[in-house]
Amino acid sequence: LGDRLVMRVRTSEPARFYDEPPAAHNLRGATFSAYDGRGWQNPARLERTSLAADEAWSAIPDTWRRPLLQSVSLSIPAGVIFAAGEPQSVSVNYEADERFPGDLVKLTAAARSYTVSSLVPALSDAELRDLPAWDANRPLPEEFARYLELPESVTDRTRQLAAELTAGASSPYEQAAAIEQYLRTFAYDLDVPPLPDEVVDVADYFLFDLRRGYCDYYATSFVVLARAAGLPARFATGFAPGSWDPNSQHW
């Protein structure tokens, strides 16, 4: 990681106090669905739709969500639209790539500056804990079964760890939180050696051998552990919020 400026972002979040920044948000770029033990991919064929400025790519329900506007000015060539939560529309002509209707891979546009409208979660921890798990009475939607798929490279000890971490959790949210809490005990380290050629499963290597690393290792291991525990999950890329500039009022 370096100190190169990649973007400036101003959001519609109100200031919490006069001397504190507004709430920060991670900005998602693209999502990936298929794990092969060494990395992440998407299906070869995606559904691509061209949309006009301010046209919504999908009818996202606003249940348990609230709107957020973000004005983004990029300092790097990207093509991908970066947005918090679930992006709805962009202020420039853009394209949407989907794995299946409503399942967003990414939004793209040939623009360095844009405003994007998103929906972000509006749920408390207590409300999340009360959401029920999928079962015979509330089956997982068929199209989401792909987010439980794991390759043969995932080891028995990884699957056992997932079972142990989530054994005492009574809801999907508590299961996810237990996995997150465990991964936070690993040291964040950008100075790790390249992945050895003999490694056949990144998650197993990170969880039991390396035990330190950077965001890709954490995210991969989280998704693998979640899927092994029966929680549908996918891999997302993007940016952390960055730093707040109180003078210009942007991130």
CSV table of N, CA and C in Angstrom, one decimal, residues 28 30-35 39-42 99 104-105 147 215-224 227 233-238:
chain,number,residue,atom,x,y,z
A,28,ARG,N,-17.5,-0.7,-2.6
A,28,ARG,CA,-17.4,-1.9,-3.3
A,28,ARG,C,-17.1,-1.7,-4.8
A,30,ALA,N,-16.2,-4.7,-7.4
A,30,ALA,CA,-16.7,-5.9,-8.1
A,30,ALA,C,-16.9,-7.1,-7.1
A,31,THR,N,-17.7,-8.0,-7.4
A,31,THR,CA,-17.9,-9.2,-6.6
A,31,THR,C,-17.6,-10.4,-7.4
A,32,PHE,N,-17.1,-11.5,-6.7
A,32,PHE,CA,-16.7,-12.7,-7.4
A,32,PHE,C,-17.4,-13.9,-6.7
A,33,SER,N,-17.7,-15.0,-7.5
A,33,SER,CA,-18.5,-16.0,-7.0
A,33,SER,C,-17.8,-17.4,-6.9
A,34,ALA,N,-16.8,-17.7,-7.8
A,34,ALA,CA,-16.3,-19.0,-7.9
A,34,ALA,C,-14.9,-19.1,-7.3
A,35,TYR,N,-14.7,-19.9,-6.3
A,35,TYR,CA,-13.4,-20.1,-5.7
A,35,TYR,C,-12.8,-21.4,-6.1
A,39,GLY,N,-7.8,-18.7,-6.0
A,39,GLY,CA,-8.3,-17.4,-6.3
A,39,GLY,C,-9.7,-17.4,-6.6
A,40,TRP,N,-10.2,-16.2,-7.1
A,40,TRP,CA,-11.6,-16.0,-7.4
A,40,TRP,C,-11.9,-15.6,-8.8
A,41,GLN,N,-13.0,-16.1,-9.3
A,41,GLN,CA,-13.4,-15.9,-10.7
A,41,GLN,C,-14.9,-15.7,-10.8
A,42,ASN,N,-15.3,-15.3,-12.0
A,42,ASN,CA,-16.8,-15.2,-12.3
A,42,ASN,C,-17.1,-16.1,-13.5
A,99,ARG,N,-24.6,-11.8,-12.7
A,99,ARG,CA,-24.5,-13.3,-12.8
A,99,ARG,C,-25.9,-13.9,-13.1
A,104,LEU,N,-25.5,-8.5,-8.7
A,104,LEU,CA,-24.6,-7.6,-9.3
A,104,LEU,C,-23.1,-8.1,-9.2
A,105,VAL,N,-22.4,-8.1,-10.4
A,105,VAL,CA,-21.0,-8.3,-10.4
A,105,VAL,C,-20.3,-6.9,-10.3
A,147,TYR,N,-23.4,-19.9,-3.9
A,147,TYR,CA,-22.7,-19.2,-2.9
A,147,TYR,C,-22.4,-20.1,-1.6
A,215,CYS,N,-5.7,-8.1,3.1
A,215,CYS,CA,-7.1,-8.2,3.0
A,215,CYS,C,-7.6,-9.4,2.1
A,216,ASP,N,-6.9,-9.7,1.0
A,216,ASP,CA,-7.4,-10.8,0.2
A,216,ASP,C,-7.4,-12.1,1.0
A,217,TYR,N,-6.4,-12.3,1.8
A,217,TYR,CA,-6.4,-13.5,2.7
A,217,TYR,C,-7.6,-13.6,3.6
A,218,TYR,N,-7.8,-12.5,4.3
A,218,TYR,CA,-8.9,-12.4,5.2
A,218,TYR,C,-10.3,-12.6,4.5
A,219,ALA,N,-10.5,-11.9,3.4
A,219,ALA,CA,-11.7,-12.1,2.7
A,219,ALA,C,-12.0,-13.5,2.2
A,220,THR,N,-10.9,-14.0,1.6
A,220,THR,CA,-11.0,-15.4,1.1
A,220,THR,C,-11.4,-16.4,2.2
A,221,SER,N,-10.7,-16.3,3.3
A,221,SER,CA,-10.9,-17.2,4.4
A,221,SER,C,-12.2,-17.0,5.0
A,222,PHE,N,-12.7,-15.8,5.1
A,222,PHE,CA,-14.0,-15.5,5.6
A,222,PHE,C,-15.1,-16.2,4.8
A,223,VAL,N,-15.0,-16.0,3.4
A,223,VAL,CA,-16.0,-16.6,2.6
A,223,VAL,C,-16.0,-18.1,2.6
A,224,VAL,N,-14.8,-18.7,2.6
A,224,VAL,CA,-14.7,-20.2,2.7
A,224,VAL,C,-15.3,-20.7,4.0
A,227,ARG,N,-19.1,-20.3,3.9
A,227,ARG,CA,-19.8,-21.3,3.1
A,227,ARG,C,-19.7,-22.7,3.7
A,233,ALA,N,-22.1,-16.8,0.7
A,233,ALA,CA,-21.2,-15.7,0.7
A,233,ALA,C,-20.5,-15.5,-0.6
A,234,ARG,N,-20.0,-14.3,-0.9
A,234,ARG,CA,-19.2,-14.1,-2.1
A,234,ARG,C,-18.1,-13.1,-1.8
A,235,PHE,N,-17.1,-13.0,-2.7
A,235,PHE,CA,-15.9,-12.3,-2.5
A,235,PHE,C,-16.1,-10.9,-3.1
A,236,ALA,N,-15.8,-9.8,-2.4
A,236,ALA,CA,-15.9,-8.5,-2.9
A,236,ALA,C,-14.6,-7.7,-2.9
A,237,THR,N,-14.3,-6.9,-3.9
A,237,THR,CA,-13.2,-6.1,-3.9
A,237,THR,C,-13.6,-4.6,-3.8
A,238,GLY,N,-12.7,-3.7,-3.5
A,238,GLY,CA,-13.0,-2.3,-3.4
A,238,GLY,C,-12.0,-1.6,-2.6
